[in-house]
Amino acid sequence: MLAIHVENLVKKYDSRRVLDGVNLDVQEGEFYALMGPNGSGKTTLASIIAAVKTQDSGIVEVHGKKPTQAKECIGYVPQENFSSPKLSGKENLVYFASLMGYSRSQANQLVVEMLQSVGLSEEADKRVAKYSGGMRKRLEVATAIFPGIKVLILDEPTTGLDPAARRAFFSMIQDIMDKKTSIILITHIGSDAELASRVGLIDNGKMIAEGTPDELKRKHADEDVITVETAGKTDSVLSVLKDYSINGKVAESETGYKIYSSNGDRVLADVVRSLDQAGHKVMRIEMARPTLEDVFFRLTERHLQEATG
Amino acid sequence: MRQISAAYTKAVKELLREKAALFWTIAWPIIWVIIGSFSFTGSAPQQVIPYIKGSIAISMMVFALMIAGMSNLPASIAGDRANGLLAKLKSMPIKPYKDFIGRISAVITLSLLAAALVIVIGTAVGARFTGAGVEILQAIGFVFLVICASAGVGLMAGTLIKNLQGAIMTGVGIAVITSALSGLFVPYEGLPVPLQTFARVYPISSAQASIVHLLAGPNMVAYNPLTSSQIALTIALSFALLLVGTVLYSRLGWKLE
């Protein structure tokens, strides 16, 4: 059964189309990641599905209803922290439970279970101002998993968390959600999107590719990725690397470059030799299978972190 | 009802845990009641001094109500918008008017707490009041009008000014400037004629004059604020400010960029 159906969705800010004919279907119980750079329209899409914003045209349905008529089954965790820092974790949850219509005694009972499920029982009475970023985000997820929630929308939930905290966060999400709850994860982090059963890549308001992480990599980036770090990043290095990358596409990272090759084992040695001949010292070189970030680069020639809509 | 109660409880707890809100709404007026009671009684006859102190306590009580409505209310709205709560609330099955009722009830609670403390401290430092029975009920009615007018201004500031600090400072600015211009801190007869007119039209200073007239005696007010036309104007403008604020908040308060 379809949990979310989006058809030909258009949203404009002034005359700019931030969503331009987006189509999306998410099945009941599916974990779907929507990945794209800042300004690509992914947060706008999430906020329309969550009934926070309205579209200019197109169809959006959550379990067969308009989002505004399906609020009881939507759990939305926006990107910004929204829990009150002046209240304790428990007081925050009681507040949101009461807004969902639970009586004070029901809310108190429910909140104990929810704090336990997100691992915050010990910190229940501490003010949120004293929580770490990860604890606060876990608390906010708890506001979106009340009984009856069928669609959980997480907008960039791991921003600012270190890799270990990110892994712990997703492990918690998978533990607490029942099999019928659909999850939409909005992210620009490839390793987060890899955890989803299906991924949609969005750029400039358009869905540019969709599939399982493996399908996307096989279809759009089925080659070896060679990461090269040299003593300095210069045009001369770039020029050498272009000769070895498919279609001459070289991705720049913080510390070096990435090139793409269908025959990585052989190219690896050639790259080292050519750079050496051109007078560039190779500090590090390694080969790996492509990530979803590589898929995005291959499709758009832009990095997820740098690209803007 | 559960949703209104939840919004109310959250807002009350936040206000009572916000040191700046407590200082400006409760401590600051109390400090001035104490200072004023010992400094501004001048060479008045001994038997009048308790009622001058009563008048000062009433003025500072009104100022406390103004700060609660004009600064704490917009701070609550703008703060929730700034920290992303309004986006979360829009995704939940709660109507804006329920959040509004809870929020404004919390401000009324803080206002009444501040008013009671100011009057108690004023009485402790020698303030005396004349009214009884009907006068007290009428004075409570004017207190209610001050809360309405202040909350109306606060709703406008919280809705129209998106920035948290901007909303707070605008509210404080309006409260302080209009208090000074309308004679809340200085005798009415000391104001220039245009400002005397403003003091009669501005519903908060007019209500304050009415409360002083009722509870500290007519000699403490330079004009009669209890004429039918003056009372009608005060009521009409107080509710008009609240109505404009409510309409703006209902239509734009939850609107996100």
PDB file of N, CA and C in Angstrom, chain B residues 95-175:
ATOM      1  N   LYS B  95      -4.906  23.626  16.120  1.00  0.00           N
ATOM      2  CA  LYS B  95      -5.294  24.855  15.417  1.00  0.00           C
ATOM      3  C   LYS B  95      -4.570  26.048  16.066  1.00  0.00           C
ATOM      4  N   PRO B  96      -4.208  27.059  15.247  1.00  0.00           N
ATOM      5  CA  PRO B  96      -3.494  28.212  15.799  1.00  0.00           C
ATOM      6  C   PRO B  96      -4.245  28.896  16.948  1.00  0.00           C
ATOM      7  N   TYR B  97      -5.591  28.920  16.894  1.00  0.00           N
ATOM      8  CA  TYR B  97      -6.317  29.652  17.936  1.00  0.00           C
ATOM      9  C   TYR B  97      -6.159  28.996  19.312  1.00  0.00           C
ATOM     10  N   LYS B  98      -5.967  27.675  19.310  1.00  0.00           N
ATOM     11  CA  LYS B  98      -5.787  26.995  20.597  1.00  0.00           C
ATOM     12  C   LYS B  98      -4.430  27.357  21.195  1.00  0.00           C
ATOM     13  N   ASP B  99      -3.425  27.401  20.338  1.00  0.00           N
ATOM     14  CA  ASP B  99      -2.102  27.832  20.799  1.00  0.00           C
ATOM     15  C   ASP B  99      -2.193  29.278  21.297  1.00  0.00           C
ATOM     16  N   PHE B 100      -2.954  30.098  20.581  1.00  0.00           N
ATOM     17  CA  PHE B 100      -3.118  31.511  20.940  1.00  0.00           C
ATOM     18  C   PHE B 100      -3.764  31.656  22.323  1.00  0.00           C
ATOM     19  N   ILE B 101      -4.826  30.909  22.552  1.00  0.00           N
ATOM     20  CA  ILE B 101      -5.533  31.018  23.845  1.00  0.00           C
ATOM     21  C   ILE B 101      -4.606  30.576  24.986  1.00  0.00           C
ATOM     22  N   GLY B 102      -3.884  29.481  24.770  1.00  0.00           N
ATOM     23  CA  GLY B 102      -2.954  29.006  25.801  1.00  0.00           C
ATOM     24  C   GLY B 102      -1.873  30.023  26.090  1.00  0.00           C
ATOM     25  N   ARG B 103      -1.336  30.587  25.029  1.00  0.00           N
ATOM     26  CA  ARG B 103      -0.235  31.536  25.153  1.00  0.00           C
ATOM     27  C   ARG B 103      -0.688  32.811  25.875  1.00  0.00           C
ATOM     28  N   ILE B 104      -1.844  33.333  25.472  1.00  0.00           N
ATOM     29  CA  ILE B 104      -2.308  34.592  26.048  1.00  0.00           C
ATOM     30  C   ILE B 104      -2.767  34.376  27.501  1.00  0.00           C
ATOM     31  N   SER B 105      -3.286  33.190  27.782  1.00  0.00           N
ATOM     32  CA  SER B 105      -3.671  32.891  29.168  1.00  0.00           C
ATOM     33  C   SER B 105      -2.447  32.881  30.069  1.00  0.00           C
ATOM     34  N   ALA B 106      -1.343  32.391  29.530  1.00  0.00           N
ATOM     35  CA  ALA B 106      -0.097  32.364  30.305  1.00  0.00           C
ATOM     36  C   ALA B 106       0.374  33.787  30.597  1.00  0.00           C
ATOM     37  N   VAL B 107       0.252  34.647  29.611  1.00  0.00           N
ATOM     38  CA  VAL B 107       0.670  36.042  29.811  1.00  0.00           C
ATOM     39  C   VAL B 107      -0.244  36.721  30.837  1.00  0.00           C
ATOM     40  N   ILE B 108      -1.548  36.405  30.789  1.00  0.00           N
ATOM     41  CA  ILE B 108      -2.470  36.972  31.782  1.00  0.00           C
ATOM     42  C   ILE B 108      -2.078  36.493  33.185  1.00  0.00           C
ATOM     43  N   THR B 109      -1.725  35.225  33.295  1.00  0.00           N
ATOM     44  CA  THR B 109      -1.309  34.688  34.598  1.00  0.00           C
ATOM     45  C   THR B 109      -0.097  35.445  35.135  1.00  0.00           C
ATOM     46  N   LEU B 110       0.918  35.610  34.262  1.00  0.00           N
ATOM     47  CA  LEU B 110       2.123  36.320  34.691  1.00  0.00           C
ATOM     48  C   LEU B 110       1.783  37.776  35.033  1.00  0.00           C
ATOM     49  N   SER B 111       0.898  38.379  34.232  1.00  0.00           N
ATOM     50  CA  SER B 111       0.495  39.763  34.473  1.00  0.00           C
ATOM     51  C   SER B 111      -0.152  39.899  35.847  1.00  0.00           C
ATOM     52  N   LEU B 112      -1.077  38.999  36.151  1.00  0.00           N
ATOM     53  CA  LEU B 112      -1.788  39.096  37.423  1.00  0.00           C
ATOM     54  C   LEU B 112      -0.852  38.833  38.600  1.00  0.00           C
ATOM     55  N   LEU B 113       0.092  37.907  38.391  1.00  0.00           N
ATOM     56  CA  LEU B 113       1.079  37.629  39.440  1.00  0.00           C
ATOM     57  C   LEU B 113       1.917  38.885  39.701  1.00  0.00           C
ATOM     58  N   ALA B 114       2.372  39.505  38.594  1.00  0.00           N
ATOM     59  CA  ALA B 114       3.186  40.718  38.725  1.00  0.00           C
ATOM     60  C   ALA B 114       2.374  41.827  39.393  1.00  0.00           C
ATOM     61  N   ALA B 115       1.122  41.999  38.956  1.00  0.00           N
ATOM     62  CA  ALA B 115       0.265  43.053  39.514  1.00  0.00           C
ATOM     63  C   ALA B 115       0.071  42.845  41.013  1.00  0.00           C
ATOM     64  N   ALA B 116      -0.208  41.607  41.409  1.00  0.00           N
ATOM     65  CA  ALA B 116      -0.439  41.327  42.828  1.00  0.00           C
ATOM     66  C   ALA B 116       0.815  41.616  43.651  1.00  0.00           C
ATOM     67  N   LEU B 117       1.979  41.196  43.132  1.00  0.00           N
ATOM     68  CA  LEU B 117       3.222  41.415  43.886  1.00  0.00           C
ATOM     69  C   LEU B 117       3.532  42.898  44.019  1.00  0.00           C
ATOM     70  N   VAL B 118       3.314  43.652  42.931  1.00  0.00           N
ATOM     71  CA  VAL B 118       3.594  45.093  42.972  1.00  0.00           C
ATOM     72  C   VAL B 118       2.691  45.760  44.014  1.00  0.00           C
ATOM     73  N   ILE B 119       1.421  45.403  44.018  1.00  0.00           N
ATOM     74  CA  ILE B 119       0.490  46.013  44.966  1.00  0.00           C
ATOM     75  C   ILE B 119       0.831  45.608  46.418  1.00  0.00           C
ATOM     76  N   VAL B 120       1.193  44.348  46.604  1.00  0.00           N
ATOM     77  CA  VAL B 120       1.554  43.886  47.959  1.00  0.00           C
ATOM     78  C   VAL B 120       2.786  44.637  48.455  1.00  0.00           C
ATOM     79  N   ILE B 121       3.814  44.739  47.611  1.00  0.00           N
ATOM     80  CA  ILE B 121       5.038  45.445  48.023  1.00  0.00           C
ATOM     81  C   ILE B 121       4.730  46.927  48.239  1.00  0.00           C
ATOM     82  N   GLY B 122       3.899  47.498  47.343  1.00  0.00           N
ATOM     83  CA  GLY B 122       3.506  48.910  47.504  1.00  0.00           C
ATOM     84  C   GLY B 122       2.838  49.129  48.847  1.00  0.00           C
ATOM     85  N   THR B 123       1.945  48.221  49.201  1.00  0.00           N
ATOM     86  CA  THR B 123       1.249  48.330  50.486  1.00  0.00           C
ATOM     87  C   THR B 123       2.248  48.199  51.646  1.00  0.00           C
ATOM     88  N   ALA B 124       3.213  47.302  51.449  1.00  0.00           N
ATOM     89  CA  ALA B 124       4.203  47.091  52.515  1.00  0.00           C
ATOM     90  C   ALA B 124       5.058  48.339  52.752  1.00  0.00           C
ATOM     91  N   VAL B 125       5.252  49.157  51.702  1.00  0.00           N
ATOM     92  CA  VAL B 125       6.059  50.369  51.890  1.00  0.00           C
ATOM     93  C   VAL B 125       5.179  51.606  52.136  1.00  0.00           C
ATOM     94  N   GLY B 126       3.925  51.358  52.470  1.00  0.00           N
ATOM     95  CA  GLY B 126       3.102  52.473  52.926  1.00  0.00           C
ATOM     96  C   GLY B 126       1.980  52.922  52.013  1.00  0.00           C
ATOM     97  N   ALA B 127       1.810  52.274  50.869  1.00  0.00           N
ATOM     98  CA  ALA B 127       0.723  52.680  49.967  1.00  0.00           C
ATOM     99  C   ALA B 127      -0.632  52.335  50.592  1.00  0.00           C
ATOM    100  N   ARG B 128      -1.576  53.258  50.421  1.00  0.00           N
ATOM    101  CA  ARG B 128      -2.937  52.998  50.902  1.00  0.00           C
ATOM    102  C   ARG B 128      -3.909  53.274  49.762  1.00  0.00           C
ATOM    103  N   PHE B 129      -5.042  52.570  49.810  1.00  0.00           N
ATOM    104  CA  PHE B 129      -6.029  52.699  48.739  1.00  0.00           C
ATOM    105  C   PHE B 129      -7.381  53.050  49.340  1.00  0.00           C
ATOM    106  N   THR B 130      -8.194  53.760  48.519  1.00  0.00           N
ATOM    107  CA  THR B 130      -9.454  54.256  49.061  1.00  0.00           C
ATOM    108  C   THR B 130     -10.653  53.384  48.705  1.00  0.00           C
ATOM    109  N   GLY B 131     -10.600  52.792  47.568  1.00  0.00           N
ATOM    110  CA  GLY B 131     -11.787  52.120  47.032  1.00  0.00           C
ATOM    111  C   GLY B 131     -12.181  50.883  47.808  1.00  0.00           C
ATOM    112  N   ALA B 132     -13.420  50.489  47.615  1.00  0.00           N
ATOM    113  CA  ALA B 132     -13.896  49.226  48.206  1.00  0.00           C
ATOM    114  C   ALA B 132     -15.037  48.725  47.338  1.00  0.00           C
ATOM    115  N   GLY B 133     -15.316  47.442  47.411  1.00  0.00           N
ATOM    116  CA  GLY B 133     -16.469  46.857  46.719  1.00  0.00           C
ATOM    117  C   GLY B 133     -16.499  47.134  45.240  1.00  0.00           C
ATOM    118  N   VAL B 134     -17.457  47.997  44.838  1.00  0.00           N
ATOM    119  CA  VAL B 134     -17.675  48.263  43.416  1.00  0.00           C
ATOM    120  C   VAL B 134     -16.424  48.871  42.778  1.00  0.00           C
ATOM    121  N   GLU B 135     -15.758  49.779  43.512  1.00  0.00           N
ATOM    122  CA  GLU B 135     -14.563  50.427  42.942  1.00  0.00           C
ATOM    123  C   GLU B 135     -13.487  49.384  42.623  1.00  0.00           C
ATOM    124  N   ILE B 136     -13.334  48.422  43.518  1.00  0.00           N
ATOM    125  CA  ILE B 136     -12.309  47.383  43.273  1.00  0.00           C
ATOM    126  C   ILE B 136     -12.665  46.570  42.034  1.00  0.00           C
ATOM    127  N   LEU B 137     -13.943  46.230  41.902  1.00  0.00           N
ATOM    128  CA  LEU B 137     -14.365  45.472  40.715  1.00  0.00           C
ATOM    129  C   LEU B 137     -14.141  46.279  39.437  1.00  0.00           C
ATOM    130  N   GLN B 138     -14.481  47.594  39.525  1.00  0.00           N
ATOM    131  CA  GLN B 138     -14.260  48.449  38.354  1.00  0.00           C
ATOM    132  C   GLN B 138     -12.764  48.520  38.018  1.00  0.00           C
ATOM    133  N   ALA B 139     -11.948  48.647  39.072  1.00  0.00           N
ATOM    134  CA  ALA B 139     -10.492  48.722  38.847  1.00  0.00           C
ATOM    135  C   ALA B 139      -9.993  47.449  38.193  1.00  0.00           C
ATOM    136  N   ILE B 140     -10.534  46.298  38.635  1.00  0.00           N
ATOM    137  CA  ILE B 140     -10.125  45.022  38.014  1.00  0.00           C
ATOM    138  C   ILE B 140     -10.504  45.023  36.527  1.00  0.00           C
ATOM    139  N   GLY B 141     -11.654  45.622  36.235  1.00  0.00           N
ATOM    140  CA  GLY B 141     -12.068  45.749  34.831  1.00  0.00           C
ATOM    141  C   GLY B 141     -11.057  46.549  34.026  1.00  0.00           C
ATOM    142  N   PHE B 142     -10.555  47.647  34.619  1.00  0.00           N
ATOM    143  CA  PHE B 142      -9.557  48.457  33.898  1.00  0.00           C
ATOM    144  C   PHE B 142      -8.215  47.723  33.786  1.00  0.00           C
ATOM    145  N   VAL B 143      -7.892  46.923  34.814  1.00  0.00           N
ATOM    146  CA  VAL B 143      -6.677  46.078  34.721  1.00  0.00           C
ATOM    147  C   VAL B 143      -6.813  45.144  33.522  1.00  0.00           C
ATOM    148  N   PHE B 144      -8.004  44.575  33.363  1.00  0.00           N
ATOM    149  CA  PHE B 144      -8.267  43.679  32.244  1.00  0.00           C
ATOM    150  C   PHE B 144      -8.080  44.413  30.912  1.00  0.00           C
ATOM    151  N   LEU B 145      -8.534  45.683  30.856  1.00  0.00           N
ATOM    152  CA  LEU B 145      -8.369  46.457  29.618  1.00  0.00           C
ATOM    153  C   LEU B 145      -6.891  46.707  29.317  1.00  0.00           C
ATOM    154  N   VAL B 146      -6.105  46.987  30.366  1.00  0.00           N
ATOM    155  CA  VAL B 146      -4.652  47.189  30.158  1.00  0.00           C
ATOM    156  C   VAL B 146      -4.040  45.910  29.584  1.00  0.00           C
ATOM    157  N   ILE B 147      -4.452  44.766  30.147  1.00  0.00           N
ATOM    158  CA  ILE B 147      -3.913  43.481  29.651  1.00  0.00           C
ATOM    159  C   ILE B 147      -4.298  43.279  28.183  1.00  0.00           C
ATOM    160  N   CYS B 148      -5.557  43.592  27.846  1.00  0.00           N
ATOM    161  CA  CYS B 148      -6.024  43.423  26.461  1.00  0.00           C
ATOM    162  C   CYS B 148      -5.206  44.289  25.507  1.00  0.00           C
ATOM    163  N   ALA B 149      -5.080  45.581  25.856  1.00  0.00           N
ATOM    164  CA  ALA B 149      -4.361  46.508  24.966  1.00  0.00           C
ATOM    165  C   ALA B 149      -2.896  46.094  24.832  1.00  0.00           C
ATOM    166  N   SER B 150      -2.263  45.745  25.951  1.00  0.00           N
ATOM    167  CA  SER B 150      -0.841  45.350  25.916  1.00  0.00           C
ATOM    168  C   SER B 150      -0.660  44.072  25.115  1.00  0.00           C
ATOM    169  N   ALA B 151      -1.555  43.111  25.327  1.00  0.00           N
ATOM    170  CA  ALA B 151      -1.455  41.850  24.588  1.00  0.00           C
ATOM    171  C   ALA B 151      -1.663  42.093  23.091  1.00  0.00           C
ATOM    172  N   GLY B 152      -2.559  43.017  22.750  1.00  0.00           N
ATOM    173  CA  GLY B 152      -2.786  43.348  21.338  1.00  0.00           C
ATOM    174  C   GLY B 152      -1.512  43.861  20.694  1.00  0.00           C
ATOM    175  N   VAL B 153      -0.839  44.809  21.377  1.00  0.00           N
ATOM    176  CA  VAL B 153       0.420  45.344  20.855  1.00  0.00           C
ATOM    177  C   VAL B 153       1.467  44.224  20.781  1.00  0.00           C
ATOM    178  N   GLY B 154       1.502  43.378  21.819  1.00  0.00           N
ATOM    179  CA  GLY B 154       2.461  42.273  21.845  1.00  0.00           C
ATOM    180  C   GLY B 154       2.233  41.288  20.711  1.00  0.00           C
ATOM    181  N   LEU B 155       0.974  40.993  20.411  1.00  0.00           N
ATOM    182  CA  LEU B 155       0.676  40.071  19.309  1.00  0.00           C
ATOM    183  C   LEU B 155       1.143  40.652  17.979  1.00  0.00           C
ATOM    184  N   MET B 156       0.928  41.984  17.823  1.00  0.00           N
ATOM    185  CA  MET B 156       1.376  42.633  16.576  1.00  0.00           C
ATOM    186  C   MET B 156       2.894  42.541  16.455  1.00  0.00           C
ATOM    187  N   ALA B 157       3.595  42.866  17.548  1.00  0.00           N
ATOM    188  CA  ALA B 157       5.068  42.844  17.507  1.00  0.00           C
ATOM    189  C   ALA B 157       5.573  41.423  17.248  1.00  0.00           C
ATOM    190  N   GLY B 158       4.988  40.446  17.933  1.00  0.00           N
ATOM    191  CA  GLY B 158       5.440  39.062  17.776  1.00  0.00           C
ATOM    192  C   GLY B 158       5.153  38.505  16.401  1.00  0.00           C
ATOM    193  N   THR B 159       4.066  38.997  15.781  1.00  0.00           N
ATOM    194  CA  THR B 159       3.699  38.491  14.460  1.00  0.00           C
ATOM    195  C   THR B 159       4.512  39.161  13.355  1.00  0.00           C
ATOM    196  N   LEU B 160       4.646  40.484  13.459  1.00  0.00           N
ATOM    197  CA  LEU B 160       5.254  41.237  12.352  1.00  0.00           C
ATOM    198  C   LEU B 160       6.774  41.242  12.401  1.00  0.00           C
ATOM    199  N   ILE B 161       7.331  41.133  13.615  1.00  0.00           N
ATOM    200  CA  ILE B 161       8.796  41.176  13.707  1.00  0.00           C
ATOM    201  C   ILE B 161       9.308  39.764  13.905  1.00  0.00           C
ATOM    202  N   LYS B 162       9.995  39.260  12.905  1.00  0.00           N
ATOM    203  CA  LYS B 162      10.367  37.841  12.882  1.00  0.00           C
ATOM    204  C   LYS B 162      11.542  37.542  13.804  1.00  0.00           C
ATOM    205  N   ASN B 163      12.392  38.546  14.001  1.00  0.00           N
ATOM    206  CA  ASN B 163      13.590  38.328  14.800  1.00  0.00           C
ATOM    207  C   ASN B 163      13.277  38.388  16.298  1.00  0.00           C
ATOM    208  N   LEU B 164      13.804  37.434  17.065  1.00  0.00           N
ATOM    209  CA  LEU B 164      13.483  37.344  18.493  1.00  0.00           C
ATOM    210  C   LEU B 164      13.869  38.611  19.250  1.00  0.00           C
ATOM    211  N   GLN B 165      15.129  39.012  19.134  1.00  0.00           N
ATOM    212  CA  GLN B 165      15.579  40.197  19.860  1.00  0.00           C
ATOM    213  C   GLN B 165      14.819  41.433  19.392  1.00  0.00           C
ATOM    214  N   GLY B 166      14.570  41.499  18.078  1.00  0.00           N
ATOM    215  CA  GLY B 166      13.818  42.637  17.522  1.00  0.00           C
ATOM    216  C   GLY B 166      12.428  42.719  18.118  1.00  0.00           C
ATOM    217  N   ALA B 167      11.769  41.557  18.253  1.00  0.00           N
ATOM    218  CA  ALA B 167      10.412  41.536  18.802  1.00  0.00           C
ATOM    219  C   ALA B 167      10.418  41.986  20.263  1.00  0.00           C
ATOM    220  N   ILE B 168      11.398  41.497  21.028  1.00  0.00           N
ATOM    221  CA  ILE B 168      11.468  41.862  22.452  1.00  0.00           C
ATOM    222  C   ILE B 168      11.723  43.368  22.589  1.00  0.00           C
ATOM    223  N   MET B 169      12.733  43.849  21.861  1.00  0.00           N
ATOM    224  CA  MET B 169      13.120  45.255  22.010  1.00  0.00           C
ATOM    225  C   MET B 169      12.025  46.191  21.507  1.00  0.00           C
ATOM    226  N   THR B 170      11.317  45.770  20.452  1.00  0.00           N
ATOM    227  CA  THR B 170      10.208  46.595  19.972  1.00  0.00           C
ATOM    228  C   THR B 170       9.138  46.712  21.055  1.00  0.00           C
ATOM    229  N   GLY B 171       8.821  45.573  21.679  1.00  0.00           N
ATOM    230  CA  GLY B 171       7.814  45.580  22.741  1.00  0.00           C
ATOM    231  C   GLY B 171       8.231  46.449  23.906  1.00  0.00           C
ATOM    232  N   VAL B 172       9.486  46.282  24.352  1.00  0.00           N
ATOM    233  CA  VAL B 172       9.977  47.095  25.479  1.00  0.00           C
ATOM    234  C   VAL B 172       9.974  48.573  25.084  1.00  0.00           C
ATOM    235  N   GLY B 173      10.437  48.827  23.851  1.00  0.00           N
ATOM    236  CA  GLY B 173      10.499  50.213  23.373  1.00  0.00           C
ATOM    237  C   GLY B 173       9.129  50.878  23.373  1.00  0.00           C
ATOM    238  N   ILE B 174       8.141  50.158  22.837  1.00  0.00           N
ATOM    239  CA  ILE B 174       6.783  50.726  22.804  1.00  0.00           C
ATOM    240  C   ILE B 174       6.294  50.967  24.240  1.00  0.00           C
ATOM    241  N   ALA B 175       6.538  50.013  25.119  1.00  0.00           N
ATOM    242  CA  ALA B 175       6.076  50.152  26.510  1.00  0.00           C
ATOM    243  C   ALA B 175       6.719  51.365  27.185  1.00  0.00           C
TER     244      ALA B 175
END
